Amino acid sequence: MASMKTNLPAWLQLSKDDITRSIEWKDLTSELFDAVQHQLTENHVSYFSDLTDSEKVMFLDRAAKLVRDSSSYQKLMATVSGILDRNLNEEVTQTIIDASNTRTKAELLLQESSKASISLLQRWPDLRTKLFACLNRPLPTELRRAVWKWFLANPTVRKEYLEKVSRNKQNTVSRHDAAIGQKCKAFLSSESHYFRLDSCPALLNIMKTSISYRDVNISSTSTIVDTDFLLAIPFVRVMVADNHVQEINAEEIASFVEVYFTFLESRPSLMKDSKSKEFLLAQKHYGSTMADALHSKDQQLASSLQRTFSHDQTAQLAESLAAIMRSYARCMFVGFLSLDVVCYIWDQYIMSMKLPSFNCIRTFSAAMLMLLRDEILVCRNTKEIEDVLLTESKKLTTRDFQRVIDRHFMADWQKLVTEEVHGSDLPLVDPVATVGRFAQPWSGWFRGQPPSRHRVEDRRQTREERELERRRQLMEQRREEARKKREQEEQMRLREEEMRQEFRAEKQREKEGIVALEKELKIERKERASVEKQKDEEIARLQVELARLKRVTPVTSPGLRSSGIPSVKEPDPSPHPT
């Protein structure tokens, strides 16, 4: 399963930690481990790591199905529900007591729940099929914006627009830009309850820029029609108005262009102005589906419509229904129903876009006729029916459609969605009707003690006191930081002084060592000179003595020299006696 790193809301992360520390979690994980181990033993596999990735998924799925009906699973679901209820309620209560808060508790609950859902679905995109739990329910504002972006994502469209703007912005502006701007203003002004053009100029600018760019793209094959303007209005509401966009930049416009263009290109044939074979078949199927729905769900209304159409020489109920409801389907009810109802219908359509057999537009068309049955039953001709649809449709509410869908069409929707997702166990039924299956409905939001309300003067005083306390804490913080800085500077100064003293002492020691060495060297030189002098004197004395000895030494006879006894020299005898 693919995942990406996202930051979870603090209360959701706390809930996760509480759940993983619970006894019920430990019991279920132990049971799941035993189920996996049992499968490994049956299949003669020693270690789970020996399996391939697909085999691991298969083993875990089997184990999960085994434990899903166990009491441990039900207990864990009850624990999860209780922990989420408690932590979410505590988070919302902390927001409510803030004097700057302007939202109700229900709005804050929806906002925090939406943020948590968005974080989880961004981290695990494969779980987006779980959004069918919201089937036939209007999505909260933040979740709706995220879901529309996910299902209508087309990076190629976005990249192409940004590249054209970076090269030459003028190439994205239509020749009819001024006329397009006037038309955009007229269409937005028709929904003045939702759009304040004077306080939010980004609404008009983003819509005009996007449709002008579309005109540039399709100018070679077709032209901009009113339907293009109408279909942009819900996106202006969800992507711009509800998002409180103030600054207009290329990225904001690119986001709008991406979802708007993708939506227009992905429309079924019925919603496009065309006379092609596919369009004619789609229109025929559209009428027959509505006729079958009315025959099975409201026979009286179907018979009344058939009689009324027969007065106008229209033979087939399906063809007549397709003719009078074609305009509603072409623009996806924009301009005919209130914008809140339109966004609710678009939620169902966008979530089911990838399910070929699930076309909710036909269902909502039939539901609209059933909601106006009392007015339609008294009509005498087709013109009166058309007038009733045009004048009364704006009065219909989201809850009206939900009631009809829940009563007549929800079972068929559940079957279709379940078949499309290959029978996976999704909570496709009404969450309100089945909330007690494993856990009680959340009650903390209305059972909790509501925070005390204060007068405006009290809130102002509290705000001023809080501001003073904040300033006091800020001053204390600054003083503490200044004190720590002074201490650090003093410590650094002392350390530097210590280092300087150590350096001076070391230098003095080195100097004294050098002086001592010089003294020793001087003494050694003296001693060496004295020794040398004595040696020279001794050598000179010995040389003198040797010379003297050489001068006074007598000549010795050979005979006596051999005996080693010195002899007395006698005079030589005369050769002749006297």
PDB file of N, CA and C in Angstrom, residues 196-255:
ATOM      1  N   ARG A 196     -19.291  37.301  -2.720  1.00  0.00           N
ATOM      2  CA  ARG A 196     -19.196  38.732  -2.500  1.00  0.00           C
ATOM      3  C   ARG A 196     -18.034  39.261  -3.340  1.00  0.00           C
ATOM      4  N   LEU A 197     -18.367  39.684  -4.544  1.00  0.00           N
ATOM      5  CA  LEU A 197     -17.319  40.079  -5.485  1.00  0.00           C
ATOM      6  C   LEU A 197     -16.560  41.317  -5.035  1.00  0.00           C
ATOM      7  N   ASP A 198     -17.227  42.205  -4.290  1.00  0.00           N
ATOM      8  CA  ASP A 198     -16.547  43.425  -3.869  1.00  0.00           C
ATOM      9  C   ASP A 198     -15.495  43.160  -2.808  1.00  0.00           C
ATOM     10  N   SER A 199     -15.734  42.173  -1.947  1.00  0.00           N
ATOM     11  CA  SER A 199     -14.778  41.869  -0.879  1.00  0.00           C
ATOM     12  C   SER A 199     -13.774  40.789  -1.269  1.00  0.00           C
ATOM     13  N   CYS A 200     -14.045  40.067  -2.348  1.00  0.00           N
ATOM     14  CA  CYS A 200     -13.127  38.996  -2.775  1.00  0.00           C
ATOM     15  C   CYS A 200     -12.980  39.021  -4.297  1.00  0.00           C
ATOM     16  N   PRO A 201     -12.146  39.896  -4.813  1.00  0.00           N
ATOM     17  CA  PRO A 201     -11.974  39.993  -6.274  1.00  0.00           C
ATOM     18  C   PRO A 201     -11.352  38.748  -6.886  1.00  0.00           C
ATOM     19  N   ALA A 202     -10.732  37.907  -6.069  1.00  0.00           N
ATOM     20  CA  ALA A 202     -10.100  36.693  -6.603  1.00  0.00           C
ATOM     21  C   ALA A 202     -11.124  35.763  -7.233  1.00  0.00           C
ATOM     22  N   LEU A 203     -12.363  35.805  -6.763  1.00  0.00           N
ATOM     23  CA  LEU A 203     -13.409  34.944  -7.319  1.00  0.00           C
ATOM     24  C   LEU A 203     -13.563  35.187  -8.812  1.00  0.00           C
ATOM     25  N   LEU A 204     -13.771  36.431  -9.165  1.00  0.00           N
ATOM     26  CA  LEU A 204     -13.989  36.782 -10.568  1.00  0.00           C
ATOM     27  C   LEU A 204     -12.725  36.588 -11.394  1.00  0.00           C
ATOM     28  N   ASN A 205     -11.589  36.990 -10.864  1.00  0.00           N
ATOM     29  CA  ASN A 205     -10.347  36.927 -11.636  1.00  0.00           C
ATOM     30  C   ASN A 205      -9.943  35.496 -11.964  1.00  0.00           C
ATOM     31  N   ILE A 206     -10.052  34.599 -10.983  1.00  0.00           N
ATOM     32  CA  ILE A 206      -9.656  33.205 -11.223  1.00  0.00           C
ATOM     33  C   ILE A 206     -10.611  32.546 -12.220  1.00  0.00           C
ATOM     34  N   MET A 207     -11.917  32.805 -12.062  1.00  0.00           N
ATOM     35  CA  MET A 207     -12.878  32.214 -12.995  1.00  0.00           C
ATOM     36  C   MET A 207     -12.659  32.748 -14.406  1.00  0.00           C
ATOM     37  N   LYS A 208     -12.488  34.056 -14.551  1.00  0.00           N
ATOM     38  CA  LYS A 208     -12.279  34.666 -15.872  1.00  0.00           C
ATOM     39  C   LYS A 208     -10.991  34.145 -16.522  1.00  0.00           C
ATOM     40  N   THR A 209      -9.906  34.089 -15.736  1.00  0.00           N
ATOM     41  CA  THR A 209      -8.628  33.640 -16.292  1.00  0.00           C
ATOM     42  C   THR A 209      -8.716  32.191 -16.771  1.00  0.00           C
ATOM     43  N   SER A 210      -9.394  31.340 -15.998  1.00  0.00           N
ATOM     44  CA  SER A 210      -9.494  29.926 -16.362  1.00  0.00           C
ATOM     45  C   SER A 210     -10.343  29.724 -17.606  1.00  0.00           C
ATOM     46  N   ILE A 211     -11.495  30.397 -17.689  1.00  0.00           N
ATOM     47  CA  ILE A 211     -12.352  30.230 -18.864  1.00  0.00           C
ATOM     48  C   ILE A 211     -11.713  30.870 -20.089  1.00  0.00           C
ATOM     49  N   SER A 212     -11.016  31.971 -19.898  1.00  0.00           N
ATOM     50  CA  SER A 212     -10.292  32.588 -21.013  1.00  0.00           C
ATOM     51  C   SER A 212      -9.227  31.635 -21.550  1.00  0.00           C
ATOM     52  N   TYR A 213      -8.532  30.968 -20.667  1.00  0.00           N
ATOM     53  CA  TYR A 213      -7.526  29.983 -21.094  1.00  0.00           C
ATOM     54  C   TYR A 213      -8.189  28.802 -21.801  1.00  0.00           C
ATOM     55  N   ARG A 214      -9.361  28.404 -21.330  1.00  0.00           N
ATOM     56  CA  ARG A 214     -10.078  27.308 -22.006  1.00  0.00           C
ATOM     57  C   ARG A 214     -10.483  27.739 -23.415  1.00  0.00           C
ATOM     58  N   ASP A 215     -10.898  28.978 -23.566  1.00  0.00           N
ATOM     59  CA  ASP A 215     -11.272  29.463 -24.893  1.00  0.00           C
ATOM     60  C   ASP A 215     -10.086  29.417 -25.844  1.00  0.00           C
ATOM     61  N   VAL A 216      -8.905  29.736 -25.329  1.00  0.00           N
ATOM     62  CA  VAL A 216      -7.692  29.644 -26.153  1.00  0.00           C
ATOM     63  C   VAL A 216      -7.451  28.200 -26.580  1.00  0.00           C
ATOM     64  N   ASN A 217      -7.675  27.245 -25.659  1.00  0.00           N
ATOM     65  CA  ASN A 217      -7.390  25.833 -25.945  1.00  0.00           C
ATOM     66  C   ASN A 217      -8.349  25.229 -26.962  1.00  0.00           C
ATOM     67  N   ILE A 218      -9.618  25.631 -26.917  1.00  0.00           N
ATOM     68  CA  ILE A 218     -10.612  24.982 -27.781  1.00  0.00           C
ATOM     69  C   ILE A 218     -11.022  25.845 -28.963  1.00  0.00           C
ATOM     70  N   SER A 219     -10.365  26.966 -29.141  1.00  0.00           N
ATOM     71  CA  SER A 219     -10.778  27.913 -30.190  1.00  0.00           C
ATOM     72  C   SER A 219     -10.739  27.305 -31.580  1.00  0.00           C
ATOM     73  N   SER A 220      -9.889  26.314 -31.792  1.00  0.00           N
ATOM     74  CA  SER A 220      -9.772  25.719 -33.126  1.00  0.00           C
ATOM     75  C   SER A 220     -10.887  24.730 -33.428  1.00  0.00           C
ATOM     76  N   THR A 221     -11.580  24.225 -32.408  1.00  0.00           N
ATOM     77  CA  THR A 221     -12.609  23.206 -32.618  1.00  0.00           C
ATOM     78  C   THR A 221     -14.006  23.660 -32.214  1.00  0.00           C
ATOM     79  N   SER A 222     -14.121  24.521 -31.201  1.00  0.00           N
ATOM     80  CA  SER A 222     -15.435  24.960 -30.737  1.00  0.00           C
ATOM     81  C   SER A 222     -15.294  26.291 -30.019  1.00  0.00           C
ATOM     82  N   THR A 223     -16.394  26.725 -29.410  1.00  0.00           N
ATOM     83  CA  THR A 223     -16.398  28.001 -28.702  1.00  0.00           C
ATOM     84  C   THR A 223     -16.933  27.801 -27.290  1.00  0.00           C
ATOM     85  N   ILE A 224     -16.703  28.801 -26.462  1.00  0.00           N
ATOM     86  CA  ILE A 224     -17.208  28.775 -25.093  1.00  0.00           C
ATOM     87  C   ILE A 224     -18.723  28.973 -25.106  1.00  0.00           C
ATOM     88  N   VAL A 225     -19.427  28.131 -24.317  1.00  0.00           N
ATOM     89  CA  VAL A 225     -20.883  28.249 -24.203  1.00  0.00           C
ATOM     90  C   VAL A 225     -21.243  28.513 -22.746  1.00  0.00           C
ATOM     91  N   ASP A 226     -22.529  28.799 -22.513  1.00  0.00           N
ATOM     92  CA  ASP A 226     -22.970  29.122 -21.152  1.00  0.00           C
ATOM     93  C   ASP A 226     -22.717  27.983 -20.177  1.00  0.00           C
ATOM     94  N   THR A 227     -22.786  26.754 -20.663  1.00  0.00           N
ATOM     95  CA  THR A 227     -22.546  25.603 -19.785  1.00  0.00           C
ATOM     96  C   THR A 227     -21.157  25.649 -19.178  1.00  0.00           C
ATOM     97  N   ASP A 228     -20.175  26.117 -19.950  1.00  0.00           N
ATOM     98  CA  ASP A 228     -18.808  26.220 -19.427  1.00  0.00           C
ATOM     99  C   ASP A 228     -18.744  27.184 -18.249  1.00  0.00           C
ATOM    100  N   PHE A 229     -19.501  28.255 -18.310  1.00  0.00           N
ATOM    101  CA  PHE A 229     -19.534  29.211 -17.206  1.00  0.00           C
ATOM    102  C   PHE A 229     -20.245  28.618 -15.991  1.00  0.00           C
ATOM    103  N   LEU A 230     -21.372  27.940 -16.248  1.00  0.00           N
ATOM    104  CA  LEU A 230     -22.133  27.358 -15.144  1.00  0.00           C
ATOM    105  C   LEU A 230     -21.328  26.295 -14.403  1.00  0.00           C
ATOM    106  N   LEU A 231     -20.623  25.460 -15.157  1.00  0.00           N
ATOM    107  CA  LEU A 231     -19.873  24.377 -14.527  1.00  0.00           C
ATOM    108  C   LEU A 231     -18.649  24.873 -13.762  1.00  0.00           C
ATOM    109  N   ALA A 232     -18.266  26.122 -13.984  1.00  0.00           N
ATOM    110  CA  ALA A 232     -17.136  26.672 -13.221  1.00  0.00           C
ATOM    111  C   ALA A 232     -17.568  27.188 -11.852  1.00  0.00           C
ATOM    112  N   ILE A 233     -18.861  27.478 -11.688  1.00  0.00           N
ATOM    113  CA  ILE A 233     -19.325  28.114 -10.452  1.00  0.00           C
ATOM    114  C   ILE A 233     -19.090  27.253  -9.208  1.00  0.00           C
ATOM    115  N   PRO A 234     -19.434  25.946  -9.209  1.00  0.00           N
ATOM    116  CA  PRO A 234     -19.139  25.145  -8.007  1.00  0.00           C
ATOM    117  C   PRO A 234     -17.660  25.113  -7.652  1.00  0.00           C
ATOM    118  N   PHE A 235     -16.795  25.124  -8.658  1.00  0.00           N
ATOM    119  CA  PHE A 235     -15.360  25.136  -8.372  1.00  0.00           C
ATOM    120  C   PHE A 235     -14.937  26.468  -7.766  1.00  0.00           C
ATOM    121  N   VAL A 236     -15.550  27.557  -8.214  1.00  0.00           N
ATOM    122  CA  VAL A 236     -15.262  28.856  -7.597  1.00  0.00           C
ATOM    123  C   VAL A 236     -15.669  28.826  -6.133  1.00  0.00           C
ATOM    124  N   ARG A 237     -16.801  28.202  -5.855  1.00  0.00           N
ATOM    125  CA  ARG A 237     -17.278  28.113  -4.465  1.00  0.00           C
ATOM    126  C   ARG A 237     -16.327  27.276  -3.606  1.00  0.00           C
ATOM    127  N   VAL A 238     -15.968  26.115  -4.075  1.00  0.00           N
ATOM    128  CA  VAL A 238     -15.192  25.167  -3.260  1.00  0.00           C
ATOM    129  C   VAL A 238     -13.709  25.509  -3.228  1.00  0.00           C
ATOM    130  N   MET A 239     -13.131  25.835  -4.395  1.00  0.00           N
ATOM    131  CA  MET A 239     -11.686  26.016  -4.489  1.00  0.00           C
ATOM    132  C   MET A 239     -11.228  27.426  -4.133  1.00  0.00           C
ATOM    133  N   VAL A 240     -12.133  28.398  -4.241  1.00  0.00           N
ATOM    134  CA  VAL A 240     -11.725  29.793  -4.034  1.00  0.00           C
ATOM    135  C   VAL A 240     -12.446  30.407  -2.841  1.00  0.00           C
ATOM    136  N   ALA A 241     -13.788  30.457  -2.901  1.00  0.00           N
ATOM    137  CA  ALA A 241     -14.551  31.140  -1.848  1.00  0.00           C
ATOM    138  C   ALA A 241     -14.398  30.455  -0.507  1.00  0.00           C
ATOM    139  N   ASP A 242     -14.621  29.124  -0.460  1.00  0.00           N
ATOM    140  CA  ASP A 242     -14.520  28.404   0.812  1.00  0.00           C
ATOM    141  C   ASP A 242     -13.088  28.316   1.311  1.00  0.00           C
ATOM    142  N   ASN A 243     -12.134  28.496   0.409  1.00  0.00           N
ATOM    143  CA  ASN A 243     -10.719  28.444   0.792  1.00  0.00           C
ATOM    144  C   ASN A 243     -10.180  29.821   1.168  1.00  0.00           C
ATOM    145  N   HIS A 244     -11.030  30.843   1.049  1.00  0.00           N
ATOM    146  CA  HIS A 244     -10.685  32.220   1.418  1.00  0.00           C
ATOM    147  C   HIS A 244      -9.415  32.693   0.704  1.00  0.00           C
ATOM    148  N   VAL A 245      -9.361  32.428  -0.599  1.00  0.00           N
ATOM    149  CA  VAL A 245      -8.213  32.856  -1.394  1.00  0.00           C
ATOM    150  C   VAL A 245      -8.282  34.369  -1.584  1.00  0.00           C
ATOM    151  N   GLN A 246      -7.222  35.063  -1.246  1.00  0.00           N
ATOM    152  CA  GLN A 246      -7.164  36.521  -1.389  1.00  0.00           C
ATOM    153  C   GLN A 246      -6.167  36.938  -2.458  1.00  0.00           C
ATOM    154  N   GLU A 247      -4.996  36.302  -2.448  1.00  0.00           N
ATOM    155  CA  GLU A 247      -3.965  36.661  -3.425  1.00  0.00           C
ATOM    156  C   GLU A 247      -4.062  35.745  -4.637  1.00  0.00           C
ATOM    157  N   ILE A 248      -3.955  36.358  -5.797  1.00  0.00           N
ATOM    158  CA  ILE A 248      -4.049  35.612  -7.046  1.00  0.00           C
ATOM    159  C   ILE A 248      -2.641  35.387  -7.583  1.00  0.00           C
ATOM    160  N   ASN A 249      -2.269  34.130  -7.779  1.00  0.00           N
ATOM    161  CA  ASN A 249      -0.976  33.817  -8.376  1.00  0.00           C
ATOM    162  C   ASN A 249      -1.145  32.641  -9.324  1.00  0.00           C
ATOM    163  N   ALA A 250      -0.095  32.350 -10.040  1.00  0.00           N
ATOM    164  CA  ALA A 250      -0.165  31.296 -11.059  1.00  0.00           C
ATOM    165  C   ALA A 250      -0.496  29.940 -10.460  1.00  0.00           C
ATOM    166  N   GLU A 251      -0.016  29.663  -9.251  1.00  0.00           N
ATOM    167  CA  GLU A 251      -0.269  28.378  -8.626  1.00  0.00           C
ATOM    168  C   GLU A 251      -1.748  28.201  -8.294  1.00  0.00           C
ATOM    169  N   GLU A 252      -2.378  29.243  -7.769  1.00  0.00           N
ATOM    170  CA  GLU A 252      -3.807  29.174  -7.450  1.00  0.00           C
ATOM    171  C   GLU A 252      -4.625  28.949  -8.716  1.00  0.00           C
ATOM    172  N   ILE A 253      -4.292  29.688  -9.758  1.00  0.00           N
ATOM    173  CA  ILE A 253      -5.021  29.542 -11.016  1.00  0.00           C
ATOM    174  C   ILE A 253      -4.776  28.156 -11.610  1.00  0.00           C
ATOM    175  N   ALA A 254      -3.544  27.666 -11.514  1.00  0.00           N
ATOM    176  CA  ALA A 254      -3.221  26.334 -12.042  1.00  0.00           C
ATOM    177  C   ALA A 254      -4.020  25.249 -11.319  1.00  0.00           C
ATOM    178  N   SER A 255      -4.187  25.383 -10.009  1.00  0.00           N
ATOM    179  CA  SER A 255      -4.990  24.412  -9.257  1.00  0.00           C
ATOM    180  C   SER A 255      -6.435  24.418  -9.740  1.00  0.00           C
TER     181      SER A 255
END
